[in-house]
Amino acid sequence: MSHAPAIRTRGRPLATAEQDVRASLLDAALVRFAERGIAATSMAQIAKQAGVTPAMVHYYFSNRDRLLDALVEERVAPLIEQVWTATDDEVADPRLLLQGVIARMIAGVASRPWLPPLWIGEILNESGLLRARLFARLPLPRLRALAESLGALQARGDLHPDINPQLVFVSVLGLAMLPFAAAGQQRRLPIGLTLEPDAVARHATALLLHGLRPAPR
Amino acid sequence: MSHAPAIRTRGRPLATAEQDVRASLLDAALVRFAERGIAATSMAQIAKQAGVTPAMVHYYFSNRDRLLDALVEERVAPLIEQVWTATDDEVADPRLLLQGVIARMIAGVASRPWLPPLWIGEILNESGLLRARLFARLPLPRLRALAESLGALQARGDLHPDINPQLVFVSVLGLAMLPFAAAGQQRRLPIGLTLEPDAVARHATALLLHGLRPAPR
DNA sequence: AGATTAATTAACGATATCGTTAATTTCAAG
DNA sequence: CTTGAAATTAACGATATCGTTAATTAATCT
């Protein structure tokens, strides 16, 4: 499954292979958390996935809470930062911003299969175990600004009155992230469809901007 | 939290109160599964939530697997059936059908707070523990028919070419169900928004049909 | 070289969990 | 009334899990 296990013996290992155990524990945790959920994953399972003993988790992270802290700090938060790093064009036009956010989100997903289940299950979900930790790091001002620019569009009559600007970002997650959570590592939906990241990005963008209407013009 | 506990004593209880223990075990399971996930919920926790001893779960359902079977059979499948029971009008026009499906979905959610987290986490999610059980009962023909009518629209140029008809139903779940999973029992999003079922239905429908564009005409 | 520090596995004890069985009580049928 | 079936709690034993400590080995510093 993961890297070559290379029989581990008691005592400090030789410095030959550049095996960063701490990093591989974080990776292992992400894999298992994405697969079975945080609450259902034991420390021992993480250690096993990483090919080390449970005591290593204690050695590097002291306890479960600190492991979660490290995960958020080192793996998840940087991604959120990246998704919300917008160009000036995007800041000026909420539709452009949404397009950019979707594109960066899905680009992030492509190289991080653990992201969608984790985001949906442990961050977005009310009782997700990363939610509180990540909430402090969310770019709330940007979310608010987005809702406000959409509200301005709406006031001008440039947006359907039934749309709720405050719900738009959750809708983006539903359109861009949820399909990947549903498809899993194999990127296949139960109906038999294979998910191409680019195609999902185009679909989500088109649906968000135009809905099920003809292409404009 | 739940009904009055009424001190239980050993032996068969008096037949006064009409307490359907089996039903209340199913309810309790749904509550806990929605809250912490199936994999992380022990039988004992379910029994405790229902106010009975763990042995009752064994008595009524034999084991965890059978409990899940009963849950799907008696609580979830009927709902799916209801959501997909469409009028003739809806069968003729995919946009109408989607509108109806969203309305019925959200109506179902209103009285069943456990539904959104369960659907998102245990059915839609790739490693969800109800997925395989429910898959056999999904109305696949209707899903396929929906995708096909949308494809027909698209071929006529009445639908943006970037839309993927096969992704539309997942998009519906993302728009109509995910917000409730994110808001939890309190129906409040972390940004402070309170979710009114009707408002969410209107938002999801508008976004799906028109996107972030002005209202037509 | 010697001493100290880093990294690792083995092993343990306390606690929790699962499924099951025995005991107990009430209901229902003859 | 009596007898058998239904419904329930208590209690148990096997197994797992968590976090921790001790032992062991390699690297690094002096």
mmCIF file of C-alpha atoms in Angstrom, chain A residues 34-36 39-40 94-95 98 117 120 124-127 131 135 138 140 143 150 153 157-168 170-175 178-186 188-193 195 199-200 202-204 206-217, chain B residues 34-36 39-40 94-95 98 117 120 124-127 131 135 138 140 143 150 153 157-168 170-175 178-186 188-193 195 199-200 202-204 206-217:
data_model
loop_
_atom_site.group_PDB
_atom_site.id
_atom_site.type_symbol
_atom_site.label_atom_id
_atom_site.label_comp_id
_atom_site.label_asym_id
_atom_site.label_seq_id
_atom_site.Cartn_x
_atom_site.Cartn_y
_atom_site.Cartn_z
ATOM 1 C CA ALA A 34 -10.585 10.452 4.994
ATOM 2 C CA GLU A 35 -11.464 6.798 4.694
ATOM 3 C CA ARG A 36 -13.201 6.059 7.981
ATOM 4 C CA ALA A 39 -13.855 9.555 15.398
ATOM 5 C CA ALA A 40 -13.613 5.974 14.153
ATOM 6 C CA PRO A 94 -17.729 38.039 -7.405
ATOM 7 C CA ARG A 95 -18.468 35.773 -10.360
ATOM 8 C CA LEU A 98 -16.132 32.120 -7.498
ATOM 9 C CA PRO A 117 -14.055 13.504 2.440
ATOM 10 C CA ILE A 120 -17.175 17.444 3.819
ATOM 11 C CA LEU A 124 -18.285 21.306 6.936
ATOM 12 C CA ASN A 125 -20.298 18.736 8.857
ATOM 13 C CA GLU A 126 -21.684 20.152 12.068
ATOM 14 C CA SER A 127 -20.079 17.595 14.317
ATOM 15 C CA ARG A 131 -14.519 22.199 12.434
ATOM 16 C CA PHE A 135 -13.034 27.860 12.147
ATOM 17 C CA LEU A 138 -11.339 30.646 8.006
ATOM 18 C CA LEU A 140 -14.380 35.098 7.274
ATOM 19 C CA LEU A 143 -16.626 35.171 2.849
ATOM 20 C CA LEU A 150 -23.468 39.257 -4.460
ATOM 21 C CA LEU A 153 -25.672 42.463 -7.653
ATOM 22 C CA GLY A 157 -31.566 43.185 -10.211
ATOM 23 C CA ASP A 158 -28.568 41.362 -11.663
ATOM 24 C CA LEU A 159 -29.201 38.215 -9.634
ATOM 25 C CA HIS A 160 -32.279 36.058 -9.181
ATOM 26 C CA PRO A 161 -34.124 37.240 -6.060
ATOM 27 C CA ASP A 162 -34.443 33.716 -4.658
ATOM 28 C CA ILE A 163 -30.686 33.330 -4.402
ATOM 29 C CA ASN A 164 -29.373 33.761 -0.862
ATOM 30 C CA PRO A 165 -25.897 35.314 -1.107
ATOM 31 C CA GLN A 166 -24.927 33.828 2.247
ATOM 32 C CA LEU A 167 -25.643 30.353 0.946
ATOM 33 C CA VAL A 168 -23.558 30.698 -2.176
ATOM 34 C CA VAL A 170 -21.842 26.389 0.756
ATOM 35 C CA SER A 171 -23.323 25.833 -2.682
ATOM 36 C CA VAL A 172 -19.846 26.068 -4.178
ATOM 37 C CA LEU A 173 -18.643 23.358 -1.834
ATOM 38 C CA GLY A 174 -21.647 21.261 -2.769
ATOM 39 C CA LEU A 175 -20.917 21.627 -6.445
ATOM 40 C CA LEU A 178 -19.073 16.911 -2.829
ATOM 41 C CA PRO A 179 -18.756 14.989 -6.111
ATOM 42 C CA PHE A 180 -15.219 13.996 -5.194
ATOM 43 C CA ALA A 181 -16.255 12.917 -1.724
ATOM 44 C CA ALA A 182 -18.887 10.759 -3.373
ATOM 45 C CA ALA A 183 -16.479 9.294 -5.878
ATOM 46 C CA GLY A 184 -13.640 8.409 -3.529
ATOM 47 C CA GLN A 185 -10.076 7.589 -4.502
ATOM 48 C CA GLN A 186 -11.138 5.833 -7.663
ATOM 49 C CA ARG A 188 -15.852 6.952 -9.986
ATOM 50 C CA LEU A 189 -19.447 7.629 -9.086
ATOM 51 C CA PRO A 190 -21.727 4.651 -8.430
ATOM 52 C CA ILE A 191 -23.577 5.479 -11.627
ATOM 53 C CA GLY A 192 -20.410 4.627 -13.520
ATOM 54 C CA LEU A 193 -19.181 8.119 -14.284
ATOM 55 C CA LEU A 195 -14.675 12.204 -12.531
ATOM 56 C CA ALA A 199 -14.706 18.549 -16.254
ATOM 57 C CA VAL A 200 -16.086 18.856 -12.731
ATOM 58 C CA ARG A 202 -16.337 23.372 -15.751
ATOM 59 C CA HIS A 203 -19.611 21.769 -14.721
ATOM 60 C CA ALA A 204 -19.633 23.453 -11.330
ATOM 61 C CA ALA A 206 -21.330 26.575 -15.547
ATOM 62 C CA LEU A 207 -24.044 25.495 -13.147
ATOM 63 C CA LEU A 208 -23.138 28.213 -10.690
ATOM 64 C CA LEU A 209 -23.041 30.954 -13.285
ATOM 65 C CA HIS A 210 -25.778 29.933 -15.694
ATOM 66 C CA GLY A 211 -27.813 27.156 -14.101
ATOM 67 C CA LEU A 212 -29.688 24.789 -16.365
ATOM 68 C CA ARG A 213 -30.232 27.437 -19.006
ATOM 69 C CA PRO A 214 -28.866 27.835 -22.482
ATOM 70 C CA ALA A 215 -25.413 29.348 -22.811
ATOM 71 C CA PRO A 216 -25.802 33.123 -22.887
ATOM 72 C CA ARG A 217 -25.744 34.795 -26.342
ATOM 73 C CA ALA B 34 -26.113 11.302 12.302
ATOM 74 C CA GLU B 35 -24.170 12.885 15.107
ATOM 75 C CA ARG B 36 -20.974 10.852 15.231
ATOM 76 C CA ALA B 39 -18.356 3.583 12.400
ATOM 77 C CA ALA B 40 -17.785 5.571 15.584
ATOM 78 C CA PRO B 94 -36.486 17.547 -16.313
ATOM 79 C CA ARG B 95 -36.399 21.053 -14.851
ATOM 80 C CA LEU B 98 -35.569 18.617 -10.328
ATOM 81 C CA PRO B 117 -25.641 14.056 7.824
ATOM 82 C CA ILE B 120 -23.985 12.947 3.014
ATOM 83 C CA LEU B 124 -23.116 9.559 -0.687
ATOM 84 C CA ASN B 125 -19.652 9.313 0.812
ATOM 85 C CA GLU B 126 -17.609 6.601 -0.844
ATOM 86 C CA SER B 127 -16.877 4.709 2.333
ATOM 87 C CA ARG B 131 -23.957 3.020 0.651
ATOM 88 C CA PHE B 135 -27.428 1.192 -3.700
ATOM 89 C CA LEU B 138 -31.713 3.458 -5.697
ATOM 90 C CA LEU B 140 -31.305 4.072 -11.087
ATOM 91 C CA LEU B 143 -31.593 8.812 -12.504
ATOM 92 C CA LEU B 150 -30.991 16.783 -19.794
ATOM 93 C CA LEU B 153 -31.876 19.595 -23.877
ATOM 94 C CA GLY B 157 -28.582 23.917 -27.392
ATOM 95 C CA ASP B 158 -30.962 24.558 -24.498
ATOM 96 C CA LEU B 159 -28.336 23.830 -21.866
ATOM 97 C CA HIS B 160 -24.846 25.165 -21.342
ATOM 98 C CA PRO B 161 -22.376 22.790 -22.999
ATOM 99 C CA ASP B 162 -20.146 22.627 -19.932
ATOM 100 C CA ILE B 163 -22.909 21.074 -17.838
ATOM 101 C CA ASN B 164 -22.504 17.334 -17.357
ATOM 102 C CA PRO B 165 -25.993 15.794 -17.169
ATOM 103 C CA GLN B 166 -24.679 12.863 -15.169
ATOM 104 C CA LEU B 167 -23.380 15.218 -12.512
ATOM 105 C CA VAL B 168 -26.619 17.101 -12.093
ATOM 106 C CA VAL B 170 -25.024 15.016 -7.271
ATOM 107 C CA SER B 171 -25.201 18.770 -7.715
ATOM 108 C CA VAL B 172 -28.754 18.725 -6.430
ATOM 109 C CA LEU B 173 -27.628 16.910 -3.310
ATOM 110 C CA GLY B 174 -24.852 19.442 -2.903
ATOM 111 C CA LEU B 175 -27.269 22.330 -3.155
ATOM 112 C CA LEU B 178 -25.302 19.698 2.132
ATOM 113 C CA PRO B 179 -26.334 23.006 3.732
ATOM 114 C CA PHE B 180 -28.380 21.113 6.308
ATOM 115 C CA ALA B 181 -25.554 18.737 7.044
ATOM 116 C CA ALA B 182 -23.376 21.768 7.622
ATOM 117 C CA ALA B 183 -25.904 23.470 9.848
ATOM 118 C CA GLY B 184 -26.800 20.545 12.088
ATOM 119 C CA GLN B 185 -29.789 20.272 14.384
ATOM 120 C CA GLN B 186 -29.724 23.952 15.229
ATOM 121 C CA ARG B 188 -27.404 27.494 11.911
ATOM 122 C CA LEU B 189 -24.356 27.871 9.733
ATOM 123 C CA PRO B 190 -21.097 28.957 11.378
ATOM 124 C CA ILE B 191 -21.398 32.272 9.569
ATOM 125 C CA GLY B 192 -24.493 32.944 11.628
ATOM 126 C CA LEU B 193 -27.142 32.235 9.048
ATOM 127 C CA LEU B 195 -31.516 27.903 7.602
ATOM 128 C CA ALA B 199 -35.593 29.493 1.708
ATOM 129 C CA VAL B 200 -32.988 26.814 1.055
ATOM 130 C CA ARG B 202 -35.873 28.361 -3.256
ATOM 131 C CA HIS B 203 -32.167 29.112 -3.279
ATOM 132 C CA ALA B 204 -31.235 25.669 -4.530
ATOM 133 C CA ALA B 206 -33.005 29.207 -8.401
ATOM 134 C CA LEU B 207 -29.300 28.403 -8.503
ATOM 135 C CA LEU B 208 -29.930 25.175 -10.315
ATOM 136 C CA LEU B 209 -32.251 26.691 -12.887
ATOM 137 C CA HIS B 210 -30.760 30.129 -13.396
ATOM 138 C CA GLY B 211 -27.359 30.234 -11.760
ATOM 139 C CA LEU B 212 -25.986 33.595 -10.682
ATOM 140 C CA ARG B 213 -27.768 35.435 -13.448
ATOM 141 C CA PRO B 214 -30.613 37.911 -13.444
ATOM 142 C CA ALA B 215 -34.111 36.474 -13.224
ATOM 143 C CA PRO B 216 -35.286 35.696 -16.740
ATOM 144 C CA ARG B 217 -37.510 38.344 -18.351
#
